[in-house]
CSV table of N, CA and C and ligand atoms in Angstrom, one decimal:
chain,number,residue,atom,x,y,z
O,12,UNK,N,0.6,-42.8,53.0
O,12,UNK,CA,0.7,-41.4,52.7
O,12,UNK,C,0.7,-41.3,51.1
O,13,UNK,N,0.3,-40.4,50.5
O,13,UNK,CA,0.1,-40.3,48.7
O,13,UNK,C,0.3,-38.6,49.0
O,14,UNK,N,0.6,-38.4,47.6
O,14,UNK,CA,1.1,-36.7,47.8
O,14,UNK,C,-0.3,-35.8,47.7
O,15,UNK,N,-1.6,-36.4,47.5
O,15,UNK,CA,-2.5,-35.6,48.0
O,15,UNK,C,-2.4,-35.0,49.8
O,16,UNK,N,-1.5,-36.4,50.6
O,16,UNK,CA,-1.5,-36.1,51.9
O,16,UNK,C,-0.8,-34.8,52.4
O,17,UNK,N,0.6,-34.5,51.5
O,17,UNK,CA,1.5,-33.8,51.8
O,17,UNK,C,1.6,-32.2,51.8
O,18,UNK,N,0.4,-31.8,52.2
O,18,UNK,CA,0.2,-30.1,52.5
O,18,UNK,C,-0.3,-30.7,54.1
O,19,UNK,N,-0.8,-31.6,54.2
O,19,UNK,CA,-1.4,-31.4,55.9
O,19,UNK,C,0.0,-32.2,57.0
O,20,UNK,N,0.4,-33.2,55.9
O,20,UNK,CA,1.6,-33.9,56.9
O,20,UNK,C,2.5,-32.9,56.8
O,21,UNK,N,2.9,-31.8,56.0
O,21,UNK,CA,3.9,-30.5,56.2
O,21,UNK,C,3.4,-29.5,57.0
O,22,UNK,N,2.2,-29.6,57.3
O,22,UNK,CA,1.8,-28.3,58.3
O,22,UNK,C,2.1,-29.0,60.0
O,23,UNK,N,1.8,-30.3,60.0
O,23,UNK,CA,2.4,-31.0,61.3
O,23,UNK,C,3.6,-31.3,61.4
O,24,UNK,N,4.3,-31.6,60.6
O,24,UNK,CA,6.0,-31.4,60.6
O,24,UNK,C,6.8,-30.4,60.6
O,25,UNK,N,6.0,-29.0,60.3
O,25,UNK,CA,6.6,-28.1,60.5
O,25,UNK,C,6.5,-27.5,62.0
O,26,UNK,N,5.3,-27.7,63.0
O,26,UNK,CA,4.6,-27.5,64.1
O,26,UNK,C,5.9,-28.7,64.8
O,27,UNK,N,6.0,-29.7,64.4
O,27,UNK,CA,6.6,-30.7,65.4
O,27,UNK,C,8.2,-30.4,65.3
O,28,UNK,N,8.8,-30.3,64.4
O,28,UNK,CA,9.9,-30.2,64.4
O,28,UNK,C,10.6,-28.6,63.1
O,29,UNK,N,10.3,-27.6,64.1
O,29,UNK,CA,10.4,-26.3,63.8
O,29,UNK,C,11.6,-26.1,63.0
O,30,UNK,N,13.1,-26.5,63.8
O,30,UNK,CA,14.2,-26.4,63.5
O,30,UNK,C,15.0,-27.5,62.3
O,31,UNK,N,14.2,-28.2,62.3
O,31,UNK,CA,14.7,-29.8,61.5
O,31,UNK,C,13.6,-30.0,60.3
O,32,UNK,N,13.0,-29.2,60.4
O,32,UNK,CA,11.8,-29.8,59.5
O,32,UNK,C,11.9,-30.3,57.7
O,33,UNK,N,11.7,-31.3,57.6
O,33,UNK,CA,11.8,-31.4,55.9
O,33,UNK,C,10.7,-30.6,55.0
O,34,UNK,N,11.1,-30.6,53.7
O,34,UNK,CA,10.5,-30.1,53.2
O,34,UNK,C,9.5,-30.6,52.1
O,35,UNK,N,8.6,-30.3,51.5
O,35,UNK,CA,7.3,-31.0,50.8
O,35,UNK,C,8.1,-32.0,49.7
O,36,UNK,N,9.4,-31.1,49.0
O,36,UNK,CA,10.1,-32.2,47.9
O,36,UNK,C,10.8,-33.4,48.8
O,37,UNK,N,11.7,-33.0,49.8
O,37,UNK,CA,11.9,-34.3,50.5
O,37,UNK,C,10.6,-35.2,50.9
O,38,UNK,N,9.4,-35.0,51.2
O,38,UNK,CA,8.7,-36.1,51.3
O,38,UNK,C,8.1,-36.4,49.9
O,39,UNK,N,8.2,-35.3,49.0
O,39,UNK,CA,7.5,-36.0,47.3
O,39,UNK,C,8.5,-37.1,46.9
O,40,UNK,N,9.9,-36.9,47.6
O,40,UNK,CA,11.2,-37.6,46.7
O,40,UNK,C,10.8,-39.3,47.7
O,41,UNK,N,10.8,-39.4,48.8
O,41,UNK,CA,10.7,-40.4,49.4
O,41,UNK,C,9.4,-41.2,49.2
O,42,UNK,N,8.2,-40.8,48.6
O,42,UNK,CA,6.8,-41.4,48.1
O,42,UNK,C,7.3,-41.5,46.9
O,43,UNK,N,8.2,-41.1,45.9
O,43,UNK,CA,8.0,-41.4,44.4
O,43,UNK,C,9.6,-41.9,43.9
O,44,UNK,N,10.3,-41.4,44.9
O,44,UNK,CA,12.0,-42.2,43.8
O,44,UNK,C,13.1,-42.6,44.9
O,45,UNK,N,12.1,-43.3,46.3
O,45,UNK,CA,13.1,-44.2,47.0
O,45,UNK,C,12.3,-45.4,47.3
O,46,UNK,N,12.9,-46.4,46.3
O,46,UNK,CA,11.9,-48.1,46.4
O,46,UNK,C,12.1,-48.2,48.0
O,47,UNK,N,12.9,-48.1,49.2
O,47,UNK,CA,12.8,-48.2,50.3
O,47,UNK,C,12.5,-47.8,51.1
O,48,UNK,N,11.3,-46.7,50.6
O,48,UNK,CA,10.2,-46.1,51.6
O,48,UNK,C,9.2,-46.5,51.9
O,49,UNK,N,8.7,-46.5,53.2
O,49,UNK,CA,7.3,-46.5,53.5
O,49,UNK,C,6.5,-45.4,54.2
O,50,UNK,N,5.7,-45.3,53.7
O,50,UNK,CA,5.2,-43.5,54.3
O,50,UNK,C,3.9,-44.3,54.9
O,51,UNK,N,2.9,-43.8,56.4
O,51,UNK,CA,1.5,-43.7,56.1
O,51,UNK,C,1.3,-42.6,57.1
O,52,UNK,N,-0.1,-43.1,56.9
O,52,UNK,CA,-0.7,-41.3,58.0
O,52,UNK,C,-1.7,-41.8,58.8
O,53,UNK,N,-2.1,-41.1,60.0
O,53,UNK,CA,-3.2,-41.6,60.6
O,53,UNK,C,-4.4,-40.5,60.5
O,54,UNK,N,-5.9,-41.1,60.4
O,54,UNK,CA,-6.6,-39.9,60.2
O,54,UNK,C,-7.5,-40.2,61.1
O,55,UNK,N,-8.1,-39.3,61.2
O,55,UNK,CA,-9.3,-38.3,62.5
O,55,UNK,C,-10.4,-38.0,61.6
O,56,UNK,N,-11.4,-38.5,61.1
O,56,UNK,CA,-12.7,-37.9,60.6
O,56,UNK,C,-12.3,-36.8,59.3
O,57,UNK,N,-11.3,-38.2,58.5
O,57,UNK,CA,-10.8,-37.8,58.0
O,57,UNK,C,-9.8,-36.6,57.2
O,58,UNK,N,-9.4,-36.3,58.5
O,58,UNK,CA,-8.3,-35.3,58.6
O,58,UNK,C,-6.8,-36.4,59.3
O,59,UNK,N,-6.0,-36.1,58.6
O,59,UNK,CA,-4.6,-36.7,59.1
O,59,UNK,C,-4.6,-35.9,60.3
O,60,UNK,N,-3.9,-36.4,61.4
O,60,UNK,CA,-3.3,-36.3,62.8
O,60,UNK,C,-2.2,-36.8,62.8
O,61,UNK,N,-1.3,-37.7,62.1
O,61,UNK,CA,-0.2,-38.2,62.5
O,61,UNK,C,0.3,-38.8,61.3
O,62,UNK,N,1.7,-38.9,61.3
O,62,UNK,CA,2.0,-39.7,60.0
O,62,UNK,C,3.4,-40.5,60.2
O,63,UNK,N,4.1,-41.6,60.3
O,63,UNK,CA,5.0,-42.2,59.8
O,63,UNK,C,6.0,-42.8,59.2
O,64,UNK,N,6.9,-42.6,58.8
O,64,UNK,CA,8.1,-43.3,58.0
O,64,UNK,C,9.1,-44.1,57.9
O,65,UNK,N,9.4,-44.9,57.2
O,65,UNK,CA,10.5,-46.4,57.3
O,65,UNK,C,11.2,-46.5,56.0
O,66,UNK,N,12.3,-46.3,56.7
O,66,UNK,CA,13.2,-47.3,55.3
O,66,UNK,C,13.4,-48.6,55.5
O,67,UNK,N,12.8,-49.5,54.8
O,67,UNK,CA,13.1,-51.1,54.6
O,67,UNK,C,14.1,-51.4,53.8
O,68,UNK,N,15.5,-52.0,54.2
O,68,UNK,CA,16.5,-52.2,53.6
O,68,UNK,C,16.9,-53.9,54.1
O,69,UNK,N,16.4,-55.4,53.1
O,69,UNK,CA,16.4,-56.3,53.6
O,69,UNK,C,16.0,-56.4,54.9
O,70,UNK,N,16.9,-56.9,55.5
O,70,UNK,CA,16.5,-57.6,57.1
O,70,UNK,C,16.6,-56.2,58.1
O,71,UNK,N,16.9,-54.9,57.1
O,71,UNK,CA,16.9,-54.1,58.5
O,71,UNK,C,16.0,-52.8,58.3
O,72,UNK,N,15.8,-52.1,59.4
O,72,UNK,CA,14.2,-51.0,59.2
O,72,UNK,C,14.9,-50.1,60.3
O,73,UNK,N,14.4,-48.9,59.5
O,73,UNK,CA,14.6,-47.9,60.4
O,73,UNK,C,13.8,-46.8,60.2
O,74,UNK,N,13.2,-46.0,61.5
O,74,UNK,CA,12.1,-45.1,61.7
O,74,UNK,C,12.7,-43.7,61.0
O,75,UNK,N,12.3,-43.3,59.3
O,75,UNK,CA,12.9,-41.8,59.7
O,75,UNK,C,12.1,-40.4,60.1
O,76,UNK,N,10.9,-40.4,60.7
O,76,UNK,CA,9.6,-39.7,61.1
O,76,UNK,C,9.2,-40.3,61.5
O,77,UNK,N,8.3,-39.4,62.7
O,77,UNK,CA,7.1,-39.9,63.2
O,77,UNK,C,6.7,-38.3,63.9
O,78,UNK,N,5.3,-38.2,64.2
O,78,UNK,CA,4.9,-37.0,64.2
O,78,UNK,C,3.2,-36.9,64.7
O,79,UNK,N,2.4,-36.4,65.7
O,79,UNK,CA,1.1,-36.6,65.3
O,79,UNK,C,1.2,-34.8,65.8
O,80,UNK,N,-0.1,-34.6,65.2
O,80,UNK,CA,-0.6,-33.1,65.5
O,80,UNK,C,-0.5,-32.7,66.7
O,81,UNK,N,-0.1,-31.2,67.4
O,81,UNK,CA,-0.4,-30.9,68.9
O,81,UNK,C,-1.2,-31.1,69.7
O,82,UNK,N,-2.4,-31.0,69.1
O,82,UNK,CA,-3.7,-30.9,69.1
O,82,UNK,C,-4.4,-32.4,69.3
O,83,UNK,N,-3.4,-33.1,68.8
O,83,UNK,CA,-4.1,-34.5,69.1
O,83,UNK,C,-3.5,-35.8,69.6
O,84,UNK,N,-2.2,-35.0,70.0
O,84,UNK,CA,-1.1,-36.0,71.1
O,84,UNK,C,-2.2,-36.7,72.3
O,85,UNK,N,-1.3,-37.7,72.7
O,85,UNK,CA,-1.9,-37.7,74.1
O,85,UNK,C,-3.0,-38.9,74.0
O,86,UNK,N,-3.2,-39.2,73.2
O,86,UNK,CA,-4.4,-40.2,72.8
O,86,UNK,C,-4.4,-41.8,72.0
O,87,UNK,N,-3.2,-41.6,71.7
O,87,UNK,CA,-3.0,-43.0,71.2
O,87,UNK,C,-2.7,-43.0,70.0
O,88,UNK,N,-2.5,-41.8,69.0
O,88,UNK,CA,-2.1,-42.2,68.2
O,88,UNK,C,-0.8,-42.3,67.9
O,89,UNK,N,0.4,-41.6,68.4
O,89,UNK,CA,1.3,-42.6,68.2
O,89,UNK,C,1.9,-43.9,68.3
O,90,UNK,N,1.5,-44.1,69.3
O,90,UNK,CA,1.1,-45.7,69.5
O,90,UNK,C,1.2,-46.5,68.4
O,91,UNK,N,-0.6,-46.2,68.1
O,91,UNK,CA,-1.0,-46.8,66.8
O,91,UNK,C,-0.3,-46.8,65.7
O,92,UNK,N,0.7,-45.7,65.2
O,92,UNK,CA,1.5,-45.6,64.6
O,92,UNK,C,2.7,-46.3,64.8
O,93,UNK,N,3.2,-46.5,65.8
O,93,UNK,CA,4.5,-47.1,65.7
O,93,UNK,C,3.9,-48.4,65.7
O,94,UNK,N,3.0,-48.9,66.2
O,94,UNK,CA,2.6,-50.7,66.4
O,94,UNK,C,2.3,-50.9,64.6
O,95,UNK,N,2.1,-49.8,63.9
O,95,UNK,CA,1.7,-50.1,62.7
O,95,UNK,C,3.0,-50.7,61.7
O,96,UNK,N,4.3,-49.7,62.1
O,96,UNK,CA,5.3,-49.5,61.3
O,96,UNK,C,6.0,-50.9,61.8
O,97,UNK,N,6.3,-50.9,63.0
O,97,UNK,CA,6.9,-52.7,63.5
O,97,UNK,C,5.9,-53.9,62.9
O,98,UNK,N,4.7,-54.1,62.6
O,98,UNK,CA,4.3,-54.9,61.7
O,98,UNK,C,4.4,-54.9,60.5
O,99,UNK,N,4.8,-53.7,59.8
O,99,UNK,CA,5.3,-54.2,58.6
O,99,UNK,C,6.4,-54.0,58.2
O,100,UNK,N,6.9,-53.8,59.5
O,100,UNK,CA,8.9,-54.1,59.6
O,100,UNK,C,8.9,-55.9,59.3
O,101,UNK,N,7.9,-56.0,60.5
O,101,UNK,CA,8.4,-57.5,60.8
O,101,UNK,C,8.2,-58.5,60.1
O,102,UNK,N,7.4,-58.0,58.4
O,102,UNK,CA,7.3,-58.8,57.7
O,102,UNK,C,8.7,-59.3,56.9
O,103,UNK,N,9.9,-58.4,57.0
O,103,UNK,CA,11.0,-58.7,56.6
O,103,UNK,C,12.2,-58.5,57.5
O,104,UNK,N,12.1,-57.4,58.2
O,104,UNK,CA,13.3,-57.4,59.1
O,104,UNK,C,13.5,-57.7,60.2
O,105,UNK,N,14.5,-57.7,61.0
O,105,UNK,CA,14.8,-58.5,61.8
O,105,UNK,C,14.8,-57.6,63.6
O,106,UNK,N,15.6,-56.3,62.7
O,106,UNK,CA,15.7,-55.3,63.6
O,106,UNK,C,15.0,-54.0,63.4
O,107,UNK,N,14.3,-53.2,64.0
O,107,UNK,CA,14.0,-51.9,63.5
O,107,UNK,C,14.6,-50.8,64.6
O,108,UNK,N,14.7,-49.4,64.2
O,108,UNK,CA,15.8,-48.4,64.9
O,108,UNK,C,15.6,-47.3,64.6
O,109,UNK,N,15.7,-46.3,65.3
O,109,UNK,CA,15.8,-44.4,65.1
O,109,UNK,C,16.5,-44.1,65.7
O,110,UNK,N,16.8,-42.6,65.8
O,110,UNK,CA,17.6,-42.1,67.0
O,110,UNK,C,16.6,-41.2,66.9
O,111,UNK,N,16.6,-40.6,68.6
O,111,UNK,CA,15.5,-39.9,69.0
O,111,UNK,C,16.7,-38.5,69.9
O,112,UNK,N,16.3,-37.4,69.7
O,112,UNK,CA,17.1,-36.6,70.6
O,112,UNK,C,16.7,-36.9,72.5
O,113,UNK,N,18.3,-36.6,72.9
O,113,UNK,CA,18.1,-37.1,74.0
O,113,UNK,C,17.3,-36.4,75.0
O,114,UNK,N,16.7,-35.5,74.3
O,114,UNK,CA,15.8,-34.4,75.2
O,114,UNK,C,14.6,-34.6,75.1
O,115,UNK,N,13.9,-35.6,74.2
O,115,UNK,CA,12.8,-35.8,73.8
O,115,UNK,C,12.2,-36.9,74.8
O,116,UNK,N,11.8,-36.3,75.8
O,116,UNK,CA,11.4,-37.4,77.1
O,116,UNK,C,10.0,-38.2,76.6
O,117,UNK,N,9.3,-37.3,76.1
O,117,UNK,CA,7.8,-38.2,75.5
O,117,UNK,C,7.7,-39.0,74.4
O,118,UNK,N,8.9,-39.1,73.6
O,118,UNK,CA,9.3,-39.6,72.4
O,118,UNK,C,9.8,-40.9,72.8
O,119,UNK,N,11.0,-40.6,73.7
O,119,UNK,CA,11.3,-41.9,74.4
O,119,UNK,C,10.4,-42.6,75.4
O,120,UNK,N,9.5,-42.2,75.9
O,120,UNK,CA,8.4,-43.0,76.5
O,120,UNK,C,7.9,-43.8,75.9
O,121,UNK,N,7.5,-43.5,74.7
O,121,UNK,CA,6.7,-43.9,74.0
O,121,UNK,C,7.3,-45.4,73.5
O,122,UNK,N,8.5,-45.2,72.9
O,122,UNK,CA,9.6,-46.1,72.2
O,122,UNK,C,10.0,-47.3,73.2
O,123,UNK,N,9.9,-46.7,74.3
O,123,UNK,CA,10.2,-47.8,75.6
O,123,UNK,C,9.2,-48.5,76.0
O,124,UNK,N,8.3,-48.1,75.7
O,124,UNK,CA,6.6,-49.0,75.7
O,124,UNK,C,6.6,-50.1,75.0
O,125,UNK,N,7.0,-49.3,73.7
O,125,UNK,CA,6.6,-50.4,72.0
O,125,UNK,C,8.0,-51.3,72.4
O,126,UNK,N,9.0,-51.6,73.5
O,126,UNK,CA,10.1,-52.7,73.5
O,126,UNK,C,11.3,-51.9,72.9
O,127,UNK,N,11.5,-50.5,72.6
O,127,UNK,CA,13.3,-50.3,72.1
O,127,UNK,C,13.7,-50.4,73.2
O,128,UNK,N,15.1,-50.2,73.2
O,128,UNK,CA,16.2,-50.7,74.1
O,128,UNK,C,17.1,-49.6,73.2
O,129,UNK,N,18.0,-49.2,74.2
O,129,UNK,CA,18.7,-47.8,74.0
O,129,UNK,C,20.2,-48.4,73.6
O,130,UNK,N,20.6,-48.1,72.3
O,130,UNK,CA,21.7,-48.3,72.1
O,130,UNK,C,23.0,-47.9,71.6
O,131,UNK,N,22.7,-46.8,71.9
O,131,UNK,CA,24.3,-46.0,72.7
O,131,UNK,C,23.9,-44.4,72.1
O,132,UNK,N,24.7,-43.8,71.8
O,132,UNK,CA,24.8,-42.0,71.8
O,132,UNK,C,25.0,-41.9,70.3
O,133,UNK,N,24.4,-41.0,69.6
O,133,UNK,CA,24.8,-40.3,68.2
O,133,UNK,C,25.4,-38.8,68.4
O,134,UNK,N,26.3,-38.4,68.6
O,134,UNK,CA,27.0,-36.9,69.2
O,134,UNK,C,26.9,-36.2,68.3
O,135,UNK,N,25.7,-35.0,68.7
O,135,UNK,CA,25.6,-33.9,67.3
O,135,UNK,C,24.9,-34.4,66.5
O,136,UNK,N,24.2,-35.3,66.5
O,136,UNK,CA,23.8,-35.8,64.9
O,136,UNK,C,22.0,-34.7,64.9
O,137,UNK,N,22.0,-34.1,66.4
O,137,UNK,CA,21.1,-32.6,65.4
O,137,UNK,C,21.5,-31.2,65.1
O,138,UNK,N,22.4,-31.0,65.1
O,138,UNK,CA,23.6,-30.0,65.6
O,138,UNK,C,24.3,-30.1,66.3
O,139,UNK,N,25.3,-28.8,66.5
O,139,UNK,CA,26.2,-29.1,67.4
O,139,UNK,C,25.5,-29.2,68.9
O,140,UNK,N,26.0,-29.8,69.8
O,140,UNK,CA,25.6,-30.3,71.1
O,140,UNK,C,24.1,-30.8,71.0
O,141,UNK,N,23.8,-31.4,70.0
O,141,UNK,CA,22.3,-32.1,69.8
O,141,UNK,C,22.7,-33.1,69.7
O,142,UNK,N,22.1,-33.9,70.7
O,142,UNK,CA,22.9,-35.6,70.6
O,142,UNK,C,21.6,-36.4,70.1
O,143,UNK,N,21.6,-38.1,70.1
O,143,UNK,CA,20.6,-38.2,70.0
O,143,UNK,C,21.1,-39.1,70.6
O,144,UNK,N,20.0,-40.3,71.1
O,144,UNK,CA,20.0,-41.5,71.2
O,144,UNK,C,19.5,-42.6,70.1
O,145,UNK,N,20.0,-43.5,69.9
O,145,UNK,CA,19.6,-44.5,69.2
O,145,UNK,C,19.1,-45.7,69.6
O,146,UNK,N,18.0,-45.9,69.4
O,146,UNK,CA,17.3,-47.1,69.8
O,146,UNK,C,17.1,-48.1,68.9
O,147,UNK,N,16.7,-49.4,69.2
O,147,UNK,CA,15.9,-50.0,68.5
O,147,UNK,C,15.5,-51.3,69.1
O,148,UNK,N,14.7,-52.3,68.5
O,148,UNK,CA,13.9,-53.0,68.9
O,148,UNK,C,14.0,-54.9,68.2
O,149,UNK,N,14.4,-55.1,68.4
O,149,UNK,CA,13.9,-56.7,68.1
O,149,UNK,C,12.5,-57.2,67.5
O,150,UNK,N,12.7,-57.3,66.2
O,150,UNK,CA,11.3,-58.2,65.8
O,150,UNK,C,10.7,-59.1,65.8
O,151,UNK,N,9.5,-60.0,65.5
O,151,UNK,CA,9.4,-61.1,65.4
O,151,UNK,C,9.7,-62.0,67.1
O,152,UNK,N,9.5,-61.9,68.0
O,152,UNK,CA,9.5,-62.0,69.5
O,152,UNK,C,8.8,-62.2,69.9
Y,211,COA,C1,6.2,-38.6,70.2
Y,211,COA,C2,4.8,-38.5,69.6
Y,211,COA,C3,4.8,-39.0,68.2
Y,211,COA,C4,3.9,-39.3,70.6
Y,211,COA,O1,2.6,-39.3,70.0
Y,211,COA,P1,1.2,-39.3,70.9
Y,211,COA,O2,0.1,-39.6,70.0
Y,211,COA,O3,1.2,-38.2,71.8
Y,211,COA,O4,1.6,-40.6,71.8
Y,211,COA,P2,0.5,-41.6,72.5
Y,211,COA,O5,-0.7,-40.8,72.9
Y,211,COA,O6,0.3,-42.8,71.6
Y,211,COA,O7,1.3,-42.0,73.8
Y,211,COA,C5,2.2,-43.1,73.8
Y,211,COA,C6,3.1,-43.0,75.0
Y,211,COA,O8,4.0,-41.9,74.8
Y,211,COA,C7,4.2,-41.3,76.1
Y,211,COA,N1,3.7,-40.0,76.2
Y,211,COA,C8,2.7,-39.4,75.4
Y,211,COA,N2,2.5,-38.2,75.9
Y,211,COA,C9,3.3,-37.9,76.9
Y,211,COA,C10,3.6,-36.8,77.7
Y,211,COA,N3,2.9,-35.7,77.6
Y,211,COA,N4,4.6,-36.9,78.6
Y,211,COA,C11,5.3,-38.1,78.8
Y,211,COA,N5,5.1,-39.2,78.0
Y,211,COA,C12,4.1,-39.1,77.1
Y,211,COA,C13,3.5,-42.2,77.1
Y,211,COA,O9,4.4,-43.2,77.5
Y,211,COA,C14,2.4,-42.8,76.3
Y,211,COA,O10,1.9,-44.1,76.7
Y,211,COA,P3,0.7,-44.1,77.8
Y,211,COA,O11,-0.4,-43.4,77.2
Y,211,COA,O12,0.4,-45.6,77.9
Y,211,COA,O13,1.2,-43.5,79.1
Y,211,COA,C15,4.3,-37.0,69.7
Y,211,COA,O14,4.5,-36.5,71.0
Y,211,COA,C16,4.9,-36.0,68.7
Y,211,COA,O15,4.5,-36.0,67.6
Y,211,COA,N6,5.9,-35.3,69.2
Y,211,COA,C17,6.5,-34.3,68.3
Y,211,COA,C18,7.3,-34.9,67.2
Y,211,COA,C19,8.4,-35.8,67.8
Y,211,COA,O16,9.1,-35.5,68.7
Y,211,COA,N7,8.6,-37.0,67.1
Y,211,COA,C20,9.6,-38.0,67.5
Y,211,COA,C21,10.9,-37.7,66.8
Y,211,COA,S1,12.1,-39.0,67.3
């Protein structure tokens, strides 16, 4: 992701996550003044559809986005995206992890495919009575 990306990955993050959505300086601050970011995007005829995020902190990684267009769910590119982020987790960490809300049934499909394993409850952590779940996955396996 480079900040040329970040008008089209804010028009999908705002479409995906209406009530939570970040905003263009939170993703300019995470591409330019957090060494433990990793941002990318996936593109369509070159148009982004999807885009990804990791904090790499030594031996441990954790998912803070993921997102593909409405329009173009359903096809693999999340997938793609998460198989992308776990390989370049697993060049250093050990473990990778998100929490996903517990309502998000296609989110957690998806996560149960790529190997997470559900590792207990986050209470509220999207609001009040927004729980989430926490997962994560084993690297290097
Ligand atoms: C979650 C998300 C990234 C998945 O992206 P996607 O490109 O649609 O996913 P894929 O096409 O790669 O599908 C991967 C798996 O997800 C699951 N999945 C995808 N669409 C689904 C649906 N409509 N219903 C149930 N499961 C679904 C399936 O298990 C699928 O694997 P399969 O095709 O082998 O059955 C996408 O739905 C999204 O952007 N949602 C809104 C944002 C969001 O909730 N992000 C996660 C925050 S934690």
């Amino acid at each position: 992701m480079t900040i040329d990306d970040l008008e089209a990955v804010y028009e999908i993050e705002c479409a995906s996550f209406p009530q939570t959505s970040w905003n263009i300086e939170s993703f300019l601050r995470e591409l330019t003044a957090n060494q433990f970011s990793y941002y990318f995007v996936i593109e369509k005829e070159d148009s982004i559809v999807g885009y990804c995020g990791m904090w790499l902190v030594i031996d441990q990684s954790q998912i803070t986005t993921i997102a593909v267009s409405s329009r173009e769910q359903g096809q693999g590119y999340g997938r793609q995206l998460m198989q992308h982020a776990k390989s370049y987790a697993e060049k250093s960490a050990d473990i990778l992890s998100l929490e996903v809300s517990v309502d998000n049934e296609k989110a957690m499909k998806l996560y149960e495919k790529e190997g997470f394993l559900y590792g207990g409850i986050r209470k509220d952590y999207y609001g009040p009575g927004k729980d989430a779940h926490v997962m994560w996955v084993k690297l290097n396996e």
